[in-house]
Short mmCIF file of C-alpha atoms and ligand atoms in Angstrom, two decimals:
data_model
loop_
_atom_site.label_atom_id
_atom_site.label_comp_id
_atom_site.label_asym_id
_atom_site.label_seq_id
_atom_site.Cartn_x
_atom_site.Cartn_y
_atom_site.Cartn_z
CA MET A 1 97.96 118.70 80.53
CA GLN A 2 96.95 122.30 81.15
CA LEU A 3 94.94 124.78 79.17
CA ASN A 4 96.89 128.06 78.92
CA ASN A 5 95.68 130.84 76.62
CA GLN A 6 93.57 128.37 74.67
CA THR A 7 96.42 125.94 74.05
CA TYR A 8 96.94 122.66 75.85
CA GLN A 9 100.41 122.37 77.31
CA ILE A 10 102.57 119.78 79.02
CA GLN A 11 105.35 121.36 81.04
CA GLY A 12 104.87 124.52 79.00
CA VAL A 13 105.19 122.69 75.66
CA ASP A 14 102.24 123.13 73.29
CA VAL A 15 100.72 119.69 72.76
CA LEU A 16 99.88 120.54 69.12
CA ASP A 17 103.58 121.20 68.50
CA ILE A 18 104.37 117.75 69.89
CA ALA A 19 101.72 116.28 67.56
CA ASP A 20 103.25 118.14 64.60
CA GLU A 21 106.77 117.09 65.40
CA PHE A 22 106.15 113.39 66.05
CA GLY A 23 102.95 112.67 64.11
CA LEU A 24 99.72 110.99 65.17
CA PRO A 25 98.53 108.80 66.76
CA LEU A 26 100.97 109.33 69.60
CA TYR A 27 101.40 108.44 73.24
CA VAL A 28 102.81 111.35 75.26
CA TYR A 29 103.98 110.94 78.86
CA ASP A 30 104.62 113.74 81.34
CA ALA A 31 107.62 112.87 83.53
CA ASP A 32 106.67 115.57 86.05
CA LYS A 33 103.37 113.85 86.75
CA ILE A 34 105.15 110.56 87.49
CA ILE A 35 107.65 112.29 89.77
CA GLU A 36 104.80 114.08 91.55
CA LYS A 37 103.01 110.79 92.25
CA ILE A 38 106.17 109.17 93.58
CA GLY A 39 106.63 112.15 95.89
CA LEU A 40 103.04 111.95 97.08
CA LEU A 41 103.42 108.27 97.96
CA ARG A 42 106.71 108.89 99.76
CA SER A 43 105.45 111.80 101.82
CA SER A 44 102.31 109.86 102.77
CA PHE A 45 104.41 107.02 104.18
CA ALA A 46 107.17 109.13 105.67
CA GLY A 47 107.03 107.31 109.01
CA VAL A 48 107.88 103.84 107.71
CA ASN A 49 110.65 102.17 105.75
CA LEU A 50 108.87 102.40 102.38
CA LYS A 51 109.94 100.74 99.16
CA ILE A 52 108.09 101.47 95.93
CA LYS A 53 108.22 98.71 93.35
CA TYR A 54 106.79 100.05 90.10
CA ALA A 55 104.55 97.44 88.44
CA ALA A 56 106.19 97.62 85.05
CA LYS A 57 103.40 95.92 83.15
CA ALA A 58 101.43 99.18 83.27
CA LEU A 59 103.93 100.90 80.96
CA THR A 60 107.08 99.02 80.09
CA ASN A 61 109.10 101.43 77.97
CA VAL A 62 112.75 101.28 79.07
CA SER A 63 112.95 105.09 79.30
CA ILE A 64 110.06 105.06 81.78
CA LEU A 65 111.82 102.32 83.75
CA LYS A 66 114.97 104.46 83.76
CA LEU A 67 112.98 107.42 85.06
CA MET A 68 111.64 105.24 87.88
CA ARG A 69 115.13 104.07 88.74
CA GLN A 70 116.49 107.61 88.68
CA GLN A 71 113.73 108.50 91.17
CA GLY A 72 114.79 105.69 93.51
CA VAL A 73 111.83 103.48 92.67
CA GLU A 74 112.40 99.74 92.19
CA MET A 75 110.43 97.31 90.07
CA ASP A 76 107.79 94.59 90.06
CA SER A 77 107.66 92.23 87.09
CA VAL A 78 105.24 89.53 86.01
CA SER A 79 107.44 87.94 83.34
CA VAL A 80 111.13 87.29 82.96
CA ASN A 81 111.13 89.46 79.86
CA GLU A 82 109.82 92.43 81.84
CA ALA A 83 112.56 91.83 84.38
CA ARG A 84 115.14 91.78 81.58
CA MET A 85 113.85 95.15 80.39
CA GLY A 86 114.29 96.38 83.95
CA MET A 87 117.87 95.17 83.92
CA LEU A 88 118.40 97.03 80.63
CA ALA A 89 117.16 100.12 82.46
CA GLY A 90 119.85 99.57 85.08
CA PHE A 91 117.99 97.80 87.90
CA SER A 92 119.94 95.10 89.67
CA PRO A 93 118.11 91.76 89.68
CA SER A 94 117.66 91.94 93.44
CA GLN A 95 115.70 95.18 93.03
CA ILE A 96 113.19 93.39 90.81
CA MET A 97 110.33 91.44 92.33
CA PHE A 98 109.05 88.62 90.13
CA THR A 99 105.38 87.84 90.72
CA PRO A 100 104.44 85.04 88.35
CA SER A 101 100.90 83.78 88.01
CA GLY A 102 100.74 80.27 86.63
CA VAL A 103 103.97 80.51 84.61
CA SER A 104 106.15 77.51 83.74
CA PHE A 105 108.81 76.15 86.08
CA GLY A 106 111.29 76.81 83.26
CA GLU A 107 110.60 80.54 83.50
CA ILE A 108 110.80 80.42 87.32
CA ARG A 109 114.20 78.79 87.00
CA GLU A 110 115.36 81.57 84.70
CA ALA A 111 114.13 84.15 87.20
CA ILE A 112 116.01 82.47 90.03
CA GLU A 113 119.16 82.19 87.93
CA LEU A 114 118.92 85.90 87.09
CA GLY A 115 118.67 86.63 90.82
CA LEU A 116 115.19 88.17 90.92
CA GLN A 117 113.18 88.30 94.15
CA LEU A 118 110.70 85.45 93.67
CA ASN A 119 107.12 85.87 94.84
CA VAL A 120 105.42 82.47 95.12
CA ASP A 121 101.82 82.32 93.91
CA SER A 122 100.81 78.67 94.52
CA LEU A 123 101.46 75.68 96.79
CA PRO A 124 102.86 73.57 93.90
CA LEU A 125 105.37 76.33 93.18
CA LEU A 126 106.32 76.56 96.85
CA GLU A 127 106.89 72.81 96.90
CA TRP A 128 108.92 73.00 93.67
CA VAL A 129 111.15 75.73 95.11
CA GLY A 130 111.68 73.59 98.21
CA GLN A 131 112.50 70.46 96.20
CA ASN A 132 114.87 72.25 93.85
CA TYR A 133 116.49 74.90 95.99
CA GLY A 134 115.77 74.05 99.63
CA SER A 135 116.69 77.05 101.74
CA GLN A 136 118.88 78.60 99.03
CA VAL A 137 116.34 80.91 97.43
CA PRO A 138 114.59 83.39 99.72
CA VAL A 139 111.01 83.82 98.60
CA SER A 140 108.04 85.92 99.39
CA ILE A 141 104.59 84.37 99.42
CA ARG A 142 101.57 85.85 97.72
CA ILE A 143 98.50 85.41 99.87
CA ASN A 144 94.91 85.55 98.72
CA PRO A 145 93.25 87.13 101.76
CA HIS A 146 89.70 86.55 100.48
CA ILE A 147 88.76 90.17 100.53
CA SER A 148 86.38 91.71 98.06
CA GLU A 149 86.37 95.48 98.04
CA GLY A 150 84.77 97.30 95.19
CA GLY A 151 86.41 97.81 91.85
CA ASN A 152 85.68 96.10 88.57
CA ILE A 153 85.43 92.31 88.91
CA LYS A 154 87.79 91.89 85.93
CA ILE A 155 90.57 93.62 87.84
CA SER A 156 89.73 92.32 91.29
CA THR A 157 92.23 89.70 92.43
CA GLY A 158 91.78 89.19 96.16
CA HIS A 159 88.40 87.49 96.35
CA ALA A 160 87.89 83.80 97.17
CA ASP A 161 87.47 82.69 93.55
CA SER A 162 90.41 84.62 92.17
CA LYS A 163 93.22 82.65 90.50
CA PHE A 164 95.84 84.72 92.29
CA GLY A 165 97.83 83.84 95.39
CA ILE A 166 97.71 81.08 98.00
CA SER A 167 94.47 81.04 99.94
CA ILE A 168 94.80 82.19 103.51
CA LEU A 169 92.72 79.09 104.36
CA GLN A 170 95.77 77.02 103.35
CA ARG A 171 97.94 78.60 106.02
CA ALA A 172 98.84 75.24 107.59
CA ASP A 173 99.78 73.66 104.23
CA MET A 174 102.01 76.62 103.46
CA LEU A 175 103.85 76.33 106.73
CA ALA A 176 104.21 72.56 106.39
CA ILE A 177 105.96 72.92 103.02
CA VAL A 178 108.18 75.74 104.30
CA ASP A 179 109.18 73.64 107.34
CA GLN A 180 109.74 70.48 105.33
CA TYR A 181 112.25 72.13 102.98
CA GLN A 182 113.50 74.83 105.33
CA ILE A 183 112.48 77.44 102.77
CA SER A 184 113.60 80.96 103.63
CA VAL A 185 110.55 83.24 103.65
CA ALA A 186 111.64 86.88 103.38
CA GLY A 187 108.32 88.51 102.60
CA LEU A 188 104.55 88.24 102.59
CA HIS A 189 102.55 89.77 99.78
CA ILE A 190 99.01 90.64 98.86
CA HIS A 191 97.74 92.37 95.77
CA THR A 192 94.01 92.48 95.95
CA GLY A 193 93.31 94.19 92.67
CA SER A 194 92.55 97.67 91.58
CA ASP A 195 90.38 100.63 92.36
CA PHE A 196 90.00 100.63 96.12
CA LYS A 197 88.60 103.89 97.30
CA ASN A 198 89.63 103.86 100.93
CA ALA A 199 92.13 102.46 103.37
CA ASN A 200 89.76 99.71 104.52
CA ALA A 201 90.74 97.09 101.97
CA PHE A 202 94.42 97.69 102.68
CA LEU A 203 93.85 97.52 106.43
CA LYS A 204 91.86 94.31 106.16
CA GLY A 205 94.58 92.80 103.99
CA ALA A 206 97.22 94.08 106.38
CA ASP A 207 95.52 92.36 109.31
CA VAL A 208 95.60 89.05 107.45
CA LEU A 209 99.32 89.41 106.74
CA PHE A 210 100.21 90.67 110.23
CA ASP A 211 98.50 87.65 111.72
CA LEU A 212 100.15 85.25 109.27
CA ALA A 213 103.56 86.81 109.96
CA SER A 214 103.74 84.98 113.29
CA ASP A 215 104.40 81.78 111.29
CA TYR A 216 107.49 83.33 109.66
CA PRO A 217 110.06 84.82 112.05
CA ASN A 218 112.64 85.92 109.44
CA LEU A 219 110.64 88.34 107.32
CA THR A 220 112.32 91.45 105.97
CA PHE A 221 109.34 92.97 104.16
CA ILE A 222 105.58 93.06 103.86
CA ASP A 223 104.27 93.88 100.38
CA PHE A 224 100.81 95.41 100.07
CA GLY A 225 100.72 95.25 96.28
CA SER A 226 98.63 97.96 94.74
CA GLY A 227 95.03 98.88 94.04
CA PHE A 228 95.13 102.65 94.32
CA LYS A 229 92.26 104.30 92.54
CA VAL A 230 93.28 107.20 90.37
CA SER A 231 91.35 110.21 89.17
CA TYR A 232 89.69 109.87 85.78
CA LYS A 233 87.54 112.96 85.89
CA GLU A 234 86.95 115.96 88.05
CA GLY A 235 85.20 115.11 91.29
CA ASP A 236 86.16 111.42 91.13
CA HIS A 237 86.36 109.69 94.45
CA ILE A 238 89.97 108.50 94.56
CA THR A 239 92.24 106.84 97.06
CA ASP A 240 93.22 109.44 99.62
CA VAL A 241 96.86 108.47 99.72
CA ALA A 242 97.74 110.75 102.63
CA GLU A 243 94.96 109.22 104.73
CA LEU A 244 95.92 105.73 103.59
CA GLY A 245 99.50 106.51 104.57
CA ARG A 246 98.53 107.61 108.04
CA GLN A 247 96.35 104.59 108.74
CA VAL A 248 98.49 101.89 107.17
CA SER A 249 101.72 103.34 108.61
CA ALA A 250 100.29 103.37 112.11
CA ALA A 251 99.09 99.78 111.78
CA PHE A 252 102.46 98.79 110.34
CA GLN A 253 104.51 100.44 113.07
CA ASN A 254 102.37 98.73 115.64
CA PHE A 255 102.90 95.41 113.89
CA CYS A 256 106.70 95.87 113.67
CA GLN A 257 106.82 96.48 117.38
CA GLN A 258 104.98 93.25 118.09
CA TYR A 259 107.05 91.37 115.52
CA GLY A 260 110.18 92.66 117.22
CA ARG A 261 111.86 94.13 114.16
CA GLU A 262 111.60 97.04 111.70
CA LEU A 263 110.44 95.60 108.40
CA GLU A 264 110.22 97.25 105.00
CA LEU A 265 106.77 98.18 103.73
CA TRP A 266 106.45 97.64 100.00
CA PHE A 267 103.91 98.85 97.49
CA GLU A 268 103.73 97.95 93.80
CA PRO A 269 101.77 100.71 92.14
CA GLY A 270 101.36 100.66 88.39
CA LYS A 271 98.35 102.74 87.49
CA PHE A 272 98.88 105.17 90.36
CA LEU A 273 102.32 106.19 89.09
CA VAL A 274 101.72 106.38 85.34
CA SER A 275 98.01 106.58 84.48
CA GLU A 276 97.62 110.34 84.68
CA SER A 277 101.00 111.00 83.07
CA GLY A 278 99.89 109.52 79.75
CA HIS A 279 97.89 111.04 76.90
CA LEU A 280 96.95 109.28 73.69
CA LEU A 281 96.76 111.90 70.95
CA VAL A 282 94.68 111.00 67.91
CA LYS A 283 93.36 112.72 64.82
CA THR A 284 89.70 112.88 63.83
CA ASN A 285 89.10 111.12 60.52
CA ILE A 286 85.36 111.45 60.06
CA VAL A 287 82.46 113.16 61.75
CA LYS A 288 79.34 111.21 60.86
CA GLU A 289 75.88 112.48 61.70
CA ASN A 290 73.46 109.58 61.91
CA PRO A 291 69.77 110.16 62.63
CA THR A 292 70.22 109.34 66.33
CA ARG A 293 73.86 110.00 67.08
CA THR A 294 76.91 111.84 65.89
CA PHE A 295 80.00 109.68 65.61
CA VAL A 296 83.55 110.94 65.76
CA ALA A 297 85.88 108.34 64.23
CA VAL A 298 89.55 108.74 65.07
CA ASP A 299 92.77 107.21 63.73
CA SER A 300 93.04 104.83 66.68
CA GLY A 301 91.00 102.11 68.29
CA LEU A 302 91.12 99.10 70.56
CA ASN A 303 94.49 98.29 69.00
CA HIS A 304 95.97 101.28 70.86
CA LEU A 305 93.78 101.72 73.94
CA ILE A 306 91.64 98.71 74.79
CA ARG A 307 90.66 99.67 78.34
CA PRO A 308 87.33 101.36 77.51
CA MET A 309 86.21 98.23 75.65
CA MET A 310 87.73 95.71 78.06
CA TYR A 311 87.02 97.25 81.46
CA ASP A 312 84.50 99.96 80.60
CA SER A 313 87.09 102.41 81.82
CA TYR A 314 86.33 106.10 81.53
CA HIS A 315 88.85 108.31 79.73
CA ASP A 316 88.40 112.04 79.70
CA ILE A 317 88.71 113.40 76.15
CA LYS A 318 90.08 116.82 75.29
CA ASN A 319 89.64 118.52 71.97
CA ILE A 320 93.16 119.89 71.75
CA SER A 321 92.72 121.77 68.50
CA ASN A 322 89.31 123.32 69.23
CA PRO A 323 89.12 123.80 73.00
CA ALA A 324 86.79 126.79 72.71
CA GLY A 325 84.30 125.14 70.36
CA SER A 326 80.65 125.06 71.40
CA THR A 327 79.70 121.89 73.22
CA LYS A 328 78.12 119.03 71.28
CA THR A 329 77.50 115.41 72.17
CA TYR A 330 79.36 112.59 70.44
CA ASN A 331 80.08 108.92 70.38
CA VAL A 332 83.83 108.68 69.94
CA VAL A 333 84.81 105.50 68.12
CA GLY A 334 87.86 103.85 66.63
CA TYR A 335 88.79 102.80 63.10
CA ILE A 336 88.98 99.07 63.84
CA CYS A 337 86.46 96.64 62.40
CA GLU A 338 84.98 95.93 65.81
CA THR A 339 82.70 98.05 67.93
CA ASP A 340 85.54 99.95 69.54
CA THR A 341 83.75 102.75 71.35
CA PHE A 342 85.91 105.07 73.41
CA ALA A 343 83.04 107.16 74.74
CA THR A 344 79.26 107.29 74.46
CA ASP A 345 77.17 110.49 74.55
CA ARG A 346 80.22 112.53 75.47
CA PRO A 347 79.92 116.32 75.48
CA LEU A 348 82.96 117.82 73.74
CA PRO A 349 83.87 121.15 72.19
CA GLU A 350 82.74 120.82 68.58
CA VAL A 351 84.84 118.21 66.78
CA ARG A 352 85.71 118.83 63.15
CA PRO A 353 87.51 116.47 60.76
CA GLY A 354 91.24 116.84 61.42
CA ASP A 355 90.81 117.90 65.05
CA VAL A 356 93.34 116.47 67.47
CA LEU A 357 91.82 114.73 70.48
CA SER A 358 93.58 113.51 73.60
CA PHE A 359 92.47 110.50 75.63
CA GLU A 360 93.51 111.14 79.20
CA ASN A 361 94.68 108.59 81.79
CA ALA A 362 96.33 106.70 78.97
CA GLY A 363 99.66 106.05 80.69
CA ALA A 364 98.76 102.77 82.36
CA TYR A 365 97.71 99.72 80.35
CA GLY A 366 97.57 101.79 77.19
CA PHE A 367 100.59 101.13 75.04
CA SER A 368 101.49 98.02 77.04
CA MET A 369 98.21 96.35 75.98
CA SER A 370 98.33 97.58 72.37
CA SER A 371 98.41 95.28 69.38
CA ASN A 372 98.71 95.18 65.60
CA TYR A 373 95.11 94.08 65.08
CA ASN A 374 93.81 94.98 61.61
CA ALA A 375 97.49 95.16 60.53
CA ARG A 376 97.84 98.64 61.95
CA PHE A 377 100.92 100.24 63.41
CA ARG A 378 101.21 100.90 67.10
CA PRO A 379 101.80 104.57 67.98
CA ALA A 380 105.11 106.22 68.70
CA GLU A 381 105.82 107.23 72.32
CA VAL A 382 107.19 110.54 73.58
CA LEU A 383 108.38 111.41 77.07
CA VAL A 384 108.36 115.08 78.10
CA TYR A 385 111.18 115.62 80.57
CA GLU A 386 112.31 118.98 81.91
CA GLY A 387 110.29 120.84 79.29
CA LYS A 388 111.54 118.84 76.30
CA PRO A 389 109.79 116.09 74.34
CA TYR A 390 111.91 113.01 73.62
CA LEU A 391 110.98 110.21 71.24
CA ILE A 392 111.18 107.00 73.29
CA ARG A 393 109.63 104.63 70.76
CA GLN A 394 109.51 104.90 67.01
CA ARG A 395 106.29 104.57 65.10
CA GLU A 396 106.06 101.13 63.53
CA THR A 397 106.54 100.47 59.84
CA PHE A 398 105.25 97.85 57.42
CA GLU A 399 108.36 95.75 58.06
CA ASP A 400 107.40 95.53 61.75
CA LEU A 401 104.11 93.91 60.78
CA LEU A 402 105.92 91.22 58.81
CA ARG A 403 108.75 90.65 61.27
CA GLY A 404 108.81 87.02 62.29
CA GLN A 405 106.52 85.84 59.54
CA VAL A 406 107.99 83.04 57.46
CA ASP A 407 107.00 83.01 53.81
CA VAL A 408 107.20 79.23 53.33
CA ASP A 409 107.12 77.63 49.92
CA ILE A 410 104.31 75.24 50.80
CA PHE A 411 102.13 75.66 47.78
CA SER A 412 102.51 73.50 44.75
CA GLU A 413 104.42 74.66 41.73
CA GLU A 414 101.34 74.16 39.49
CA LEU A 415 99.17 76.33 41.69
CA ARG A 416 101.68 79.11 41.60
CA VAL A 417 102.13 78.82 37.86
CA MET A 418 98.36 78.87 37.43
CA SER A 419 97.95 81.93 39.59
CA GLU A 420 100.67 83.74 37.72
CA GLU A 421 99.03 83.12 34.36
C1 LIG B 501 99.32 94.61 88.02
C2 LIG B 501 99.96 94.46 89.32
C3 LIG B 501 100.21 95.59 90.12
C4 LIG B 501 99.80 96.99 89.73
O1 LIG B 501 98.43 97.22 89.80
P1 LIG B 501 97.85 98.69 89.49
O2 LIG B 501 96.39 98.57 89.67
O3 LIG B 501 98.25 99.06 88.12
O4 LIG B 501 98.49 99.61 90.46
C5 LIG B 501 100.86 95.37 91.32
N1 LIG B 501 101.25 94.14 91.71
C6 LIG B 501 101.02 93.04 90.97
C7 LIG B 501 101.48 91.73 91.43
C8 LIG B 501 100.36 93.16 89.76
O5 LIG B 501 100.12 92.07 89.02
#
């Protein structure tokens, strides 16, 4: 989103025009930003056989998945339903990694029958695959490397007490099960969580996998998961992807030489690819001056963007309709009957009732974590592609709120007669 002649634009389209055309609240995604991030990742890892598997849970709209596919990116899924959406977008099942965490064997069976690439997250699951499929289903194994590197504890997944992956301390047990059932191990995987600032965490994780790889001679890929830190505001310390690319590529090439074969290097970025592309546009309902604070209440809340309340995430806010207003300080809050604070003591160009605000970095874990709490509609979604905005999800209607509810006749006739009188 760029400020040109006092109007905010996405690919040259005035954001206020998009708001007028599609209504508010609205999620708007900039395809160029996604394409730029894919390009940045590719150029940073130019020296290795890189595969990007978009972590679809970040933003699961089928049009976004199609954009990824059109850009040569493949997919990572955490549920069979996500994988099915990927298949609707045109991915072949073999292009979709399935990384379950504690899901039922029934769902694993479905995934295998669909032909997804299974990533095994526990010893019981490894054993189950061996018992049921022997060497027939090539798997990758998700390792918990016991690394703790910064980031919010709620999104950190690689430390010793995390529920994710098979502990590296259980290396011998892993190998015993693989040997017993002759399981075909095609890949090793780590995903140590989000928000790493430098290459260190990746390199430490890489060392764990490179060492473990000597147990598995038939690997075709090593998957480093994700954890790239993205920019939320100017001056943010973010993952230097070019530097990461140099360091991890060098370590990887070295490893491949020792291993005796060129392997594929996989990443599964979610946030990195889509966070900055997304903007949640909202309208200001009320500006309320209390003795100590001025509140801006908008027509959105934790039902549309829960990250500030759940992870204390920071989202830059732009006053789209009054960018030149004089700066004042606000608490920006939602309309839900909870304390759904988007921002505290935030300096913004003066906000007036009716002003359109944009929450930035809303592409990842925005819509995909939204709900109908307080019986409110989820926003529509628009994708701007080659200078044109396209509606990619309709705004919900009252019928959507009732869909699936069964109005059972469980109350007695007398009661109903009484209440009608
Ligand atoms: C969520 C997830 C990702 C993506 O993480 P980001 O921080 O959004 O990049 C990658 N891999 C797996 C297995 C995940 O669960």
